[in-house]
Coordinates of C-alpha atoms and ligand atoms in Angstrom, one line a residue:
Chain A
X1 CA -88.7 -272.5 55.9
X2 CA -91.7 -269.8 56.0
X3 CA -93.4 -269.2 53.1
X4 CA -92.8 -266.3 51.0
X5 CA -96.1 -264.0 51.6
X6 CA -95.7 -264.6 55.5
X7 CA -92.0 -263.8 55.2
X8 CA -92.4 -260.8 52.9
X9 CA -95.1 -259.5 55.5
X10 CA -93.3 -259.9 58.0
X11 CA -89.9 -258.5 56.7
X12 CA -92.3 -255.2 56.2
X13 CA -94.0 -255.0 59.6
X14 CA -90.5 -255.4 61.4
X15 CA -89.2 -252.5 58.8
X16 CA -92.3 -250.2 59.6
X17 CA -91.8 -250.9 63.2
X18 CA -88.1 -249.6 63.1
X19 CA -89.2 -246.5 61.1
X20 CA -91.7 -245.3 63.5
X21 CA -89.6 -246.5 66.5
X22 CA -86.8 -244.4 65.0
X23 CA -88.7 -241.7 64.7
X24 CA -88.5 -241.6 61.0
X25 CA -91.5 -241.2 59.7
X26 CA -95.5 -239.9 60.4
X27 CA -97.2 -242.3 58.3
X28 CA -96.7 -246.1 56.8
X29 CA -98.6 -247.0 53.8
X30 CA -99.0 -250.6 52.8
X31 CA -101.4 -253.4 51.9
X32 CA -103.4 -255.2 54.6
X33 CA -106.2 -257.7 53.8
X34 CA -109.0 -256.8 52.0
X35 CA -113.0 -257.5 53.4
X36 CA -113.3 -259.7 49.9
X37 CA -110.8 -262.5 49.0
X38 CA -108.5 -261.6 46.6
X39 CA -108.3 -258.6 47.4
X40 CA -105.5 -256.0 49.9
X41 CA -106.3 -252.7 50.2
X42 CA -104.1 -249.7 51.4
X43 CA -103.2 -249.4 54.9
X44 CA -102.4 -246.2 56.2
X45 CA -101.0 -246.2 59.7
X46 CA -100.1 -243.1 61.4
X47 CA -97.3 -242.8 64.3
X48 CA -100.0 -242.0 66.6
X49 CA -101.7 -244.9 66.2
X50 CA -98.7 -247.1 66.5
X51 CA -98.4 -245.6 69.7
X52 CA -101.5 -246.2 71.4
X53 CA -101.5 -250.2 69.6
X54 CA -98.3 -251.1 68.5
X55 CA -100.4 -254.9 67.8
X56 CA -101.8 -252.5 64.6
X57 CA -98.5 -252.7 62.6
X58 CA -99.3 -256.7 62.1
X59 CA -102.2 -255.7 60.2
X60 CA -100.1 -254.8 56.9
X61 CA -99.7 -258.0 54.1
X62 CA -98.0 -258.5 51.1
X63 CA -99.4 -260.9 48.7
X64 CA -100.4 -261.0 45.3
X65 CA -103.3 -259.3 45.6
X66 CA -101.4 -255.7 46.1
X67 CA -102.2 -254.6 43.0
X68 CA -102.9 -250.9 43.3
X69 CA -100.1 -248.4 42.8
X70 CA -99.3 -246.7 46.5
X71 CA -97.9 -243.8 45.4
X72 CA -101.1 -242.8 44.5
X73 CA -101.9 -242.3 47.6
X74 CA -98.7 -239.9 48.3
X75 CA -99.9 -237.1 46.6
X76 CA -102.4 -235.9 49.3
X77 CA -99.9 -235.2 51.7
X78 CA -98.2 -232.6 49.3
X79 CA -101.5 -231.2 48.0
X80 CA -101.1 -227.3 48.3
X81 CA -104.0 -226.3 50.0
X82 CA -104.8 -222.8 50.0
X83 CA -104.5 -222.1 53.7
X84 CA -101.5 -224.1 54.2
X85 CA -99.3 -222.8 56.9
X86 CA -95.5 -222.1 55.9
X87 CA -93.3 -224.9 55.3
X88 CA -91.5 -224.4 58.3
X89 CA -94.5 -223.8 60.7
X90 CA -96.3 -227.1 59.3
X91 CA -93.9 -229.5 57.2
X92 CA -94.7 -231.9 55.2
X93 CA -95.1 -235.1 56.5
X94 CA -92.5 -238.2 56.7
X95 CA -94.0 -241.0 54.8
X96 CA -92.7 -244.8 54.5
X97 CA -94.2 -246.3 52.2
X98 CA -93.5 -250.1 50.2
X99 CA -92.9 -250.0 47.1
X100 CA -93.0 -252.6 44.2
X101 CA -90.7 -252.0 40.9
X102 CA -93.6 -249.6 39.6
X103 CA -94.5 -248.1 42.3
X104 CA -90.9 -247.2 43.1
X105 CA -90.9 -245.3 39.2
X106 CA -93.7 -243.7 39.6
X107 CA -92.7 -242.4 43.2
X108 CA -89.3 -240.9 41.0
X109 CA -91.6 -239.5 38.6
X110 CA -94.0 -237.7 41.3
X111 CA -90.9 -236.6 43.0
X112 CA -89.1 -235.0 39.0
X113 CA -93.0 -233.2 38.8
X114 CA -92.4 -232.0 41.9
X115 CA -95.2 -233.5 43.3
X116 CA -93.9 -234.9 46.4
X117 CA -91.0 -234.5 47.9
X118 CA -88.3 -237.2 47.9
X119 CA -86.1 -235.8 51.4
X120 CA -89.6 -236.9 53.3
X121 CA -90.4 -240.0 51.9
X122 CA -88.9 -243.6 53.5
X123 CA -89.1 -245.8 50.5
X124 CA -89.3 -249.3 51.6
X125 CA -88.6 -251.3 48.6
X126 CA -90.4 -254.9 48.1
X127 CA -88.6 -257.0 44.9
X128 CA -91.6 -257.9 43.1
X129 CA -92.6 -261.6 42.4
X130 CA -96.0 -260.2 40.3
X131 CA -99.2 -259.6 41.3
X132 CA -102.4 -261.7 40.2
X133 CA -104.9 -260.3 37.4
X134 CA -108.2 -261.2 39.4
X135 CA -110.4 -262.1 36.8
X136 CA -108.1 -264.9 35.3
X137 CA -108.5 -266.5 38.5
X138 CA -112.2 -265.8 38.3
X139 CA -112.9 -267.1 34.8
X140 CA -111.4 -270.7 36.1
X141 CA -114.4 -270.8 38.7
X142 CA -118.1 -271.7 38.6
X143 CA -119.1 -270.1 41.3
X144 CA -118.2 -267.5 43.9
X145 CA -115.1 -267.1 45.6
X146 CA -115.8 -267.4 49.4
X147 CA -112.1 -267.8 50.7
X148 CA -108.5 -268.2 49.3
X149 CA -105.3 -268.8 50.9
X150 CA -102.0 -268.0 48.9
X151 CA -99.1 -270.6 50.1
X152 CA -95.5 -269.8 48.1
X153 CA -96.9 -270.7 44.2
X154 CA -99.8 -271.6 44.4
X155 CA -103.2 -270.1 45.8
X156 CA -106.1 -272.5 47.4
X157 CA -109.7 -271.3 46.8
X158 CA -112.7 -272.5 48.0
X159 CA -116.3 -271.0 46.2
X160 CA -119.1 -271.1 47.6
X161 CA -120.7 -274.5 46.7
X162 CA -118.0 -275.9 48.8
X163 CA -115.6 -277.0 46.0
X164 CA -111.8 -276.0 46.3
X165 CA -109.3 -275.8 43.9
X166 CA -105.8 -275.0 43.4
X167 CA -104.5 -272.5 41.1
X168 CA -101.1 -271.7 39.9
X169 CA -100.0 -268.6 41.0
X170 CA -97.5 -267.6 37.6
X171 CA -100.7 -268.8 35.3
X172 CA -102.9 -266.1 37.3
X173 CA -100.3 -263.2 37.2
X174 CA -101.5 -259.8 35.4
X175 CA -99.7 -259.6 31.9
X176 CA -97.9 -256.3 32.9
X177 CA -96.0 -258.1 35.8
X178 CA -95.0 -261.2 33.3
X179 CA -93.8 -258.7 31.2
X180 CA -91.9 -256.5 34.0
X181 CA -89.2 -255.1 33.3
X182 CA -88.1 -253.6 36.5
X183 CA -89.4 -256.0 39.1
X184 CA -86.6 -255.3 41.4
X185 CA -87.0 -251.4 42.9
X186 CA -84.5 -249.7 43.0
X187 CA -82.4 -246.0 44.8
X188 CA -85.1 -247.3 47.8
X189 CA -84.1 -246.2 51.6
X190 CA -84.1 -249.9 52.4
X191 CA -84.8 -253.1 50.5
X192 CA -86.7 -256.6 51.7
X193 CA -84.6 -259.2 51.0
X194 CA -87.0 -261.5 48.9
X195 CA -86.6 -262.7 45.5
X196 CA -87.8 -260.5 42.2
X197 CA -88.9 -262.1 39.3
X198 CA -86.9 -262.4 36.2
X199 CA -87.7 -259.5 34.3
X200 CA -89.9 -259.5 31.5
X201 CA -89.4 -258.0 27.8
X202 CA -92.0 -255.0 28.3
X203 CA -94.3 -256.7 26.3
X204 CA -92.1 -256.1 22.7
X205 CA -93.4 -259.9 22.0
X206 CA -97.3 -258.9 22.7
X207 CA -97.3 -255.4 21.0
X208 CA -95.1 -257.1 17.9
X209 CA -98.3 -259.3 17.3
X210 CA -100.6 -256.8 17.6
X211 CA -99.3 -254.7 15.3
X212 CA -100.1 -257.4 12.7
X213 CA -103.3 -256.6 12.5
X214 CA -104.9 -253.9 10.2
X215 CA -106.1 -250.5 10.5
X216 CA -109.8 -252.0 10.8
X217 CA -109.0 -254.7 13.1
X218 CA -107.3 -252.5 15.3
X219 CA -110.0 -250.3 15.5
X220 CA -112.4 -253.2 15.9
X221 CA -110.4 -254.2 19.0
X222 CA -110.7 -250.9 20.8
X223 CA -114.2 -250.2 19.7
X224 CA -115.4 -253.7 21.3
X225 CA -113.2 -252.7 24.3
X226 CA -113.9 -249.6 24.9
X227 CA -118.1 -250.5 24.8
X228 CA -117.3 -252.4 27.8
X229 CA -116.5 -248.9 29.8
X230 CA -119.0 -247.1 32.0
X231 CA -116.8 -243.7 32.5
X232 CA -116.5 -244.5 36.0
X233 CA -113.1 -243.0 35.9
X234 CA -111.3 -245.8 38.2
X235 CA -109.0 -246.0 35.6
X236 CA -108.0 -242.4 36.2
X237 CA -107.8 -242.2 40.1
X238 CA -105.9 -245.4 40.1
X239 CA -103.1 -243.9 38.5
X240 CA -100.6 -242.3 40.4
X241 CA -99.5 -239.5 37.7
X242 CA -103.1 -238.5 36.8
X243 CA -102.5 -235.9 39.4
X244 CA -104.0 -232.6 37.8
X245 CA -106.4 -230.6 40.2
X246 CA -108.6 -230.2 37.2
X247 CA -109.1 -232.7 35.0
X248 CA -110.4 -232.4 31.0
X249 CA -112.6 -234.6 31.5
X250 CA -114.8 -232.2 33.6
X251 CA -114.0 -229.1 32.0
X252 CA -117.7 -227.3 31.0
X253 CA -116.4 -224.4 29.7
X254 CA -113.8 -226.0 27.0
X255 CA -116.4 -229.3 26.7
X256 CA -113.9 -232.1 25.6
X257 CA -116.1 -235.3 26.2
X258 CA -119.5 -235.1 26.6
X259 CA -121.8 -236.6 29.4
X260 CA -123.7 -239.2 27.6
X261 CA -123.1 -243.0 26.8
X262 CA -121.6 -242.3 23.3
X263 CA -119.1 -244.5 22.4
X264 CA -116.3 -241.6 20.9
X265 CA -116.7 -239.9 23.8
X266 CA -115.3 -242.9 26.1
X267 CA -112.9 -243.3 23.5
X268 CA -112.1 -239.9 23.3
X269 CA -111.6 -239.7 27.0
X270 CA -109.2 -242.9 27.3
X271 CA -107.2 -242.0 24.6
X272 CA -106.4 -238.7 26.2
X273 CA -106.2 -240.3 29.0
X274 CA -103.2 -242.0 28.1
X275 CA -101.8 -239.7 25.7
X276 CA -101.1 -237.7 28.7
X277 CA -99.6 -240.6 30.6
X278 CA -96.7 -240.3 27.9
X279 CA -93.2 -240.7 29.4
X280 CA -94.8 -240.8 32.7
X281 CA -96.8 -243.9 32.8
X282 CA -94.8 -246.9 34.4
X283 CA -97.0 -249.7 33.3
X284 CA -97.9 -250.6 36.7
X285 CA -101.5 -251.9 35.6
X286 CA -103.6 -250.1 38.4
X287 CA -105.4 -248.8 36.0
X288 CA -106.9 -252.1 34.5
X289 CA -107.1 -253.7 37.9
X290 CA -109.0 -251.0 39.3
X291 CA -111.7 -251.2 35.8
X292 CA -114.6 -252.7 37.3
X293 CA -115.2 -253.7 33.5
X294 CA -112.2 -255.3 32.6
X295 CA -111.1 -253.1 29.9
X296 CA -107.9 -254.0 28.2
X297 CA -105.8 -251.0 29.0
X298 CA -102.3 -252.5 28.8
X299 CA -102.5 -253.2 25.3
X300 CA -102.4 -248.9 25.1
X301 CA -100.9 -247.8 28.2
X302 CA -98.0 -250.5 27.0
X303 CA -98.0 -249.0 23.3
X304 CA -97.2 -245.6 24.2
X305 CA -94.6 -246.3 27.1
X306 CA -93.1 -248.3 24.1
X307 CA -93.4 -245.7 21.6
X308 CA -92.1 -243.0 23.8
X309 CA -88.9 -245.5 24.5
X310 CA -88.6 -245.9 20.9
X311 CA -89.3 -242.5 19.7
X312 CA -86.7 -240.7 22.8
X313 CA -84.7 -243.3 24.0
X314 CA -87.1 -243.0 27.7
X315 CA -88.3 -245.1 30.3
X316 CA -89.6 -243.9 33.3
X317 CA -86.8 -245.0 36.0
X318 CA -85.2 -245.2 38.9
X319 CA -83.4 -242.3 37.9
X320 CA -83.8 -238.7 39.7
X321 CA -81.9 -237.1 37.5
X322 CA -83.2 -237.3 33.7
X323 CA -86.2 -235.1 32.5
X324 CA -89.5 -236.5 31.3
X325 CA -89.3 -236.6 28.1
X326 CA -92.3 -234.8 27.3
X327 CA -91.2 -231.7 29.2
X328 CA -88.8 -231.3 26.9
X329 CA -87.5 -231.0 23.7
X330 CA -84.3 -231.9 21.5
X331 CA -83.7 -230.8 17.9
X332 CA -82.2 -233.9 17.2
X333 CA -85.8 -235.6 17.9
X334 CA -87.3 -237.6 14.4
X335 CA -88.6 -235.8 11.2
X336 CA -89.7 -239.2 10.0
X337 CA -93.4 -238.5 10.7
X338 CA -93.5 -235.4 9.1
X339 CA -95.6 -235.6 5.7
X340 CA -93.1 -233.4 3.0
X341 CA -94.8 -232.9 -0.3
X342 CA -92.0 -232.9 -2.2
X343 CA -91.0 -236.6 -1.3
X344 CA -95.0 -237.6 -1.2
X345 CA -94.5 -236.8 -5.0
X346 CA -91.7 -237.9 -6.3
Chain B
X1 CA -111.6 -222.0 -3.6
X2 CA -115.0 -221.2 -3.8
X3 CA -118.5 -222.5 -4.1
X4 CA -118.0 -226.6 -2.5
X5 CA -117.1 -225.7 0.5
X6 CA -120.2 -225.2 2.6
X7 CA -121.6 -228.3 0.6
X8 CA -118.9 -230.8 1.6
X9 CA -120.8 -232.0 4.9
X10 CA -124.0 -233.0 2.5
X11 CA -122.2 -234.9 -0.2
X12 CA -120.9 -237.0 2.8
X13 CA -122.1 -240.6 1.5
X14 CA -124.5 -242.5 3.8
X15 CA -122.5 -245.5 5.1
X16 CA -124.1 -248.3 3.0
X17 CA -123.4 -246.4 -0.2
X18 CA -120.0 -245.9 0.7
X19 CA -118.9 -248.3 -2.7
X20 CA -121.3 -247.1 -5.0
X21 CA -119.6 -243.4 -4.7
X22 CA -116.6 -243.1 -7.4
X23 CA -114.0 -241.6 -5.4
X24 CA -114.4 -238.7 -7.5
X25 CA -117.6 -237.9 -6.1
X26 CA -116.8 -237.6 -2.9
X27 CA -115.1 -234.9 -1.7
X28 CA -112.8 -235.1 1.7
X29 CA -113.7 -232.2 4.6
X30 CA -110.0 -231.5 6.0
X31 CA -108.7 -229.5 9.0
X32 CA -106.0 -227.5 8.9
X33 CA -104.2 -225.8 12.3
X34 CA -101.3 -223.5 10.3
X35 CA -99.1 -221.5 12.9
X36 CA -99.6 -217.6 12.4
X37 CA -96.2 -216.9 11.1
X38 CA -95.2 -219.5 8.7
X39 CA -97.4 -221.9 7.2
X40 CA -100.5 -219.6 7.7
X41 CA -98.6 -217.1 5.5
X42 CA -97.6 -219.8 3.5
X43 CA -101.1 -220.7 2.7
X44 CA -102.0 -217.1 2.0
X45 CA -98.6 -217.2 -0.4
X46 CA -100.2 -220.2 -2.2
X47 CA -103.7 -217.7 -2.3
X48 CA -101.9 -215.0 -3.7
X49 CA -99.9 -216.6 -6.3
X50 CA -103.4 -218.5 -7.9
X51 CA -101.8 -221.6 -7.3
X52 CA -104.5 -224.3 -7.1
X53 CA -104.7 -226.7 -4.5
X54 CA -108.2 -228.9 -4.1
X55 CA -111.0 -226.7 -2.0
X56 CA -111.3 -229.2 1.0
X57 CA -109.7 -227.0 3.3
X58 CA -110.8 -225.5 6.7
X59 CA -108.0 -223.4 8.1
X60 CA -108.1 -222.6 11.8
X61 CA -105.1 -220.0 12.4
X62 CA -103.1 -220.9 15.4
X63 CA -100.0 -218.9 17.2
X64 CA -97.9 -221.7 16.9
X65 CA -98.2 -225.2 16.1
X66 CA -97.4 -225.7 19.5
X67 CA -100.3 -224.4 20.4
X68 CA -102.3 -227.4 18.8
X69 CA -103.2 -229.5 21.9
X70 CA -103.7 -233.3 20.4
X71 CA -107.2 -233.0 22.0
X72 CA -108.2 -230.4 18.7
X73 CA -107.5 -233.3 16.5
X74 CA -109.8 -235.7 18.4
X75 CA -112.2 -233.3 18.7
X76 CA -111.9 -232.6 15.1
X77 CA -111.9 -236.4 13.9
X78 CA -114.8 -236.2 16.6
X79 CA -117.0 -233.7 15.0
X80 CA -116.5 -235.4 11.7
X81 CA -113.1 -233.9 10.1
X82 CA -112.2 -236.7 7.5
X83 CA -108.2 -235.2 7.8
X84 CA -106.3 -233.3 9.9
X85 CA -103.7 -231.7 9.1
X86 CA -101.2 -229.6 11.9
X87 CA -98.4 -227.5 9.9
X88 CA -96.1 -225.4 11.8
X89 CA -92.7 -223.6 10.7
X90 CA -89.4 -225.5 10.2
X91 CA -87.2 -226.7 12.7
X92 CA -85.5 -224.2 13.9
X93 CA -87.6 -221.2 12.5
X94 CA -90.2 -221.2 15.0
X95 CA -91.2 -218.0 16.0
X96 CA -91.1 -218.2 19.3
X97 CA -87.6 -220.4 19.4
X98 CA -88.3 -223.8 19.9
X99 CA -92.3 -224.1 20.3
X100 CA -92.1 -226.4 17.2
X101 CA -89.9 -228.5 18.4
X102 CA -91.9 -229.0 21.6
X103 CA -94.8 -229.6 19.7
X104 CA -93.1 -232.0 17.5
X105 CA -92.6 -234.5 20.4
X106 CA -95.9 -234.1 21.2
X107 CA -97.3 -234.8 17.7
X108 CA -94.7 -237.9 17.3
X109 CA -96.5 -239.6 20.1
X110 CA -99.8 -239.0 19.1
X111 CA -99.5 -239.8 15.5
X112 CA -98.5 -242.8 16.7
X113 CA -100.9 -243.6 18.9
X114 CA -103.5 -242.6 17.1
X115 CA -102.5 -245.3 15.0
X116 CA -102.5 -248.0 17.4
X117 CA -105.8 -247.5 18.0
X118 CA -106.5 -248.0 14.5
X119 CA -106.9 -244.6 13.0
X120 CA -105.4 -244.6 9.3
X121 CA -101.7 -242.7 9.2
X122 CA -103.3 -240.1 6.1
X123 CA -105.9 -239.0 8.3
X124 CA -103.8 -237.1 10.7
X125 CA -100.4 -235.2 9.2
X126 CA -98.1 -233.2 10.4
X127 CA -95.7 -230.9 8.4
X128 CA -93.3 -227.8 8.1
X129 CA -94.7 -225.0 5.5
X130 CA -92.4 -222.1 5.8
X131 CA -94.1 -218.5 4.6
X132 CA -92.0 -218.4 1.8
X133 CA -93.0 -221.9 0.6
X134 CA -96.5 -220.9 -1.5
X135 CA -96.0 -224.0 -3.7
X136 CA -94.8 -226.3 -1.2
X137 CA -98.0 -225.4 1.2
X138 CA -100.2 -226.3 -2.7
X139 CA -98.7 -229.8 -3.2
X140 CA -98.8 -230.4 0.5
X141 CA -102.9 -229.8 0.7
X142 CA -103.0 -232.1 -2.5
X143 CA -100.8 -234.6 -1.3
X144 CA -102.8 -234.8 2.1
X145 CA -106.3 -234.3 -0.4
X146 CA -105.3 -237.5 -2.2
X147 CA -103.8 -239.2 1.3
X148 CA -107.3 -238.7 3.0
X149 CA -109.6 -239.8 -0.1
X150 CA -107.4 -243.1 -0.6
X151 CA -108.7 -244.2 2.7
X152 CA -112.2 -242.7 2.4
X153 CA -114.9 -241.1 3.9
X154 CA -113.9 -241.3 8.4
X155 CA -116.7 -243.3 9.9
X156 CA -113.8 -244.0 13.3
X157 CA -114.6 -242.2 16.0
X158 CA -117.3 -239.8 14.1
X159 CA -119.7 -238.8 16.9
X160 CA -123.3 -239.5 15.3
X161 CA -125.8 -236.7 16.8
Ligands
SF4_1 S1 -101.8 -245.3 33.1 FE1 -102.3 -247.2 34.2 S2 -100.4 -248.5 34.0 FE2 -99.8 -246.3 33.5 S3 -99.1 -245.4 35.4 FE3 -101.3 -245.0 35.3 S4 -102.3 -246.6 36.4 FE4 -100.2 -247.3 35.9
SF4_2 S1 -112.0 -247.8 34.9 FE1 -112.7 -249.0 33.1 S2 -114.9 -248.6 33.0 FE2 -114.0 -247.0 34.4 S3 -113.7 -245.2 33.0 FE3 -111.7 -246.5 33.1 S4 -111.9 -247.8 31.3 FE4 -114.0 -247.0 31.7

């Protein structure tokens, strides 16, 4: 019996293979090994290229290391340039792409902002068995990484003074995926056949404990956080619905956050940040994998995905048909948090 | 209203003193978004009919409340607002249909949020002040007044220059 990331790989190469021998589609996007260990990067391989070297098409992987969200990278080939030809002159092009559980959501919630176009898009669905938060591995090691190999559970890494260890693969995983709650993609063009993780409880358990704490330990939790950030802005061209051409945070007209090192300021720019990701954001972690400063952005990204489940009965799904919340409106929605004077006094 | 207004941002106590000042003393600098039609003619109501309501007021006159992107209360609680307050006109009396009730999804999550993150729930209310309601739009400014000085002076997110 082959292991799972060799089988999962493979299941992928030999459906991106049929979609461009089919005809079916101009691009693939997937994972293929990164230049560092523990780390795949996106793969974009075009039908020309297949063409020429059809060996290219073993180049994609699946492993836990995939941690970015691909349909980030979908939104280029619907960008409405300027001097775009007409739609039927020049159409868009037919992408297959793999998709985790997330990546699937966010792919639905592009395609309900109209930001790509579903009809073009060959969704290759990959059931999700979690992807591995780096630095935990990291923090278990004295010294550099040099290799790793990732066999079924467990993943073998060797650092650079020449010791190797084993680590367990569920211990490593990023807290988003242990807390999944859609693991398994779904309303894909075609599926892997490869187990999915049991899903999690969106992280109710985590965020119940947190709100234990008070006003000023909150606040104490996301000022010591948020002093880690350098306003690199990984955080923001991680995630796949941070799609605006124009983003506040580099208006200079309208000057919402300010250019210096000033703590509010980074504050001010993540909580926006998310605030806008309202209804939209699937919890797929990019964003805090991509933070080259390990900033805990689940603890917030999770809160609001929560609060907007709570507070509309949403969760960003496999679902083309329902509206993002956010976009719309209901005069049934809560009074609760509106301050009236008249109860305040009585 | 009258002469403590423009002092409000001086009689701000330094941060060490911050026990030594009777709450008294210390007098809360609030912002207030009221939507043209309703609560903004509410507050003028209030004005009119020499109802008293405590001077800590800066009203910014908006359209509509849904006009009130959450980045103004950031900014506000940025630039060293102790409150805000965003008050727009019932559900269901909005001027312009249903901008309130767009806003008030906006303002759910936030409020929320804003929470999470550790920001005290009386610094930031939201409320429905028709232009009818003079008296309501009083007791509202001194129930968020008395809200905002039981937490204190805002040293969260107060950008020092
Ligand atoms: S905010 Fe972060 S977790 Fe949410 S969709 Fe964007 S990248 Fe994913
Ligand atoms: S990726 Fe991390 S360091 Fe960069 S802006 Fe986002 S939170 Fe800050």
């Amino acid at each position: 019996m082959e292991d799972r990331v060799e089988q999962t790989s493979q299941a992928i190469r030999n459906e991106a293979r049929r979609l461009f021998e089919a005809d079916e589609i101009d691009v693939f996007i997937g994972f293929e090994s990164g230049s560092l260990p523990l780390s795949s990067r996106p793969a974009f391989l075009t039908a020309e290229e297949i063409a020429q070297d059809p060996s290219k098409i073993d180049t994609l992987v699946w492993d836990s290391f995939c941690t970015s969200n691909l349909a980030t990278y979908l939104l280029r080939y619907y960008a409405n340039e300027p001097n775009r030809r007409k739609k039927r002159e020049k159409p868009y092009p037919r992408v297959g792409i793999a998709v985790k559980g997330c990546d699937c959501r966010s792919v639905y919630t592009l395609a309900k902002e109209r930001q790509v176009q579903r009809d073009s898009l060959r969704l290759v669905g990959v059931p999700c068995a979690g992807m591995v938060d780096v630095r935990k591995i990291q923090e278990q090691c004295a010294d550099e990484i040099v290799a790793c190999e990732e066999v079924d559970d467990s993943i073998s890494i060797t650092l650079r003074n020449g010791e190797s260890t084993k680590i367990d693969r569920e211990k490593a995983l990023r807290r988003s995926c242990l807390e999944c709650r859609f693991p398994k993609p779904e309303n894909t063009d075609s599926i892997i056949d490869t187990p999915a993780r049991k899903p999690g409880d969106g992280g109710r358990a985590t965020l119940e404990a947190f709100e234990q704490k008070s006003s000023d330990e909150k606040w104490q939790y996301f000022s010591d956080e948020l002093t880690k950030c350098i306003r690199c802005n990984a955080c923001r061209q991680a995630c796949p619905t941070c799609w605006c051409k124009e983003c506040f945070a580099e208006h200079t007209d309208l000057k919402w956050i300010g250019v210096g090192s000033d703590l509010t300021d980074a504050m001010v720019f993540q909580i926006t940040r998310i605030y806008h990701q309202a209804g939209r954001c699937v919890e797929c972690d990019a964003c805090y994998s991509a933070c080259p400063m390990g900033v805990d952005l689940r603890t917030y990204t999770n809160r609001i995905a929560q609060d907007v489940h709570e507070l509309f009965d949403y969760l960003p799904d496999f679902n083309p048909e329902t509206s993002p919340p956010l976009a719309t409106f209901s005069e049934a929605d809560s009074n609760d948090f509106i301050t009236d004077p008249e109860q305040a006094h009585e | 209203m009258g002469n403590q207004v423009g002092d409000v941002a001086t009689t701000k106590p330094d941060s060490t003193a911050e026990t030594t000042i009777a709450a008294d003393d210390w007098q809360p600098s609030i912002v207030a978004f009221l939507c043209n039609w309703c609560s903004y003619a509410g507050a003028d109501l209030a004005g009119v009919s020499r109802l008293q309501y405590g001077p800590n007021v800066r009203i910014i006159r908006v359209p509509c409340s849904a006009r009130v992107d959450p980045q103004f209360i950031l900014k506000a609680l940025q630039n060293g607002a102790d409150g805000v307050l965003v008050s727009g006109c019932h559900p269901g009396d909005c001027h312009y249909i249903h901008g309130n009730l767009v806003a008030r999804r906006k303002f759910a999550v936030i409020k929320k949020f804003l929470e999470h993150i550790g920001i005290e729930s009386e610094r930031v209310q939201f409320s429905w002040v028709s232009a009818s309601e003079g008296s309501r739009f009083a007791a509202l400014m001194n129930s968020v007044i008395d809200g905002v000085k039981r937490v204190g002076p805002s040293r969260k997110l107060v950008k020092e220059l």
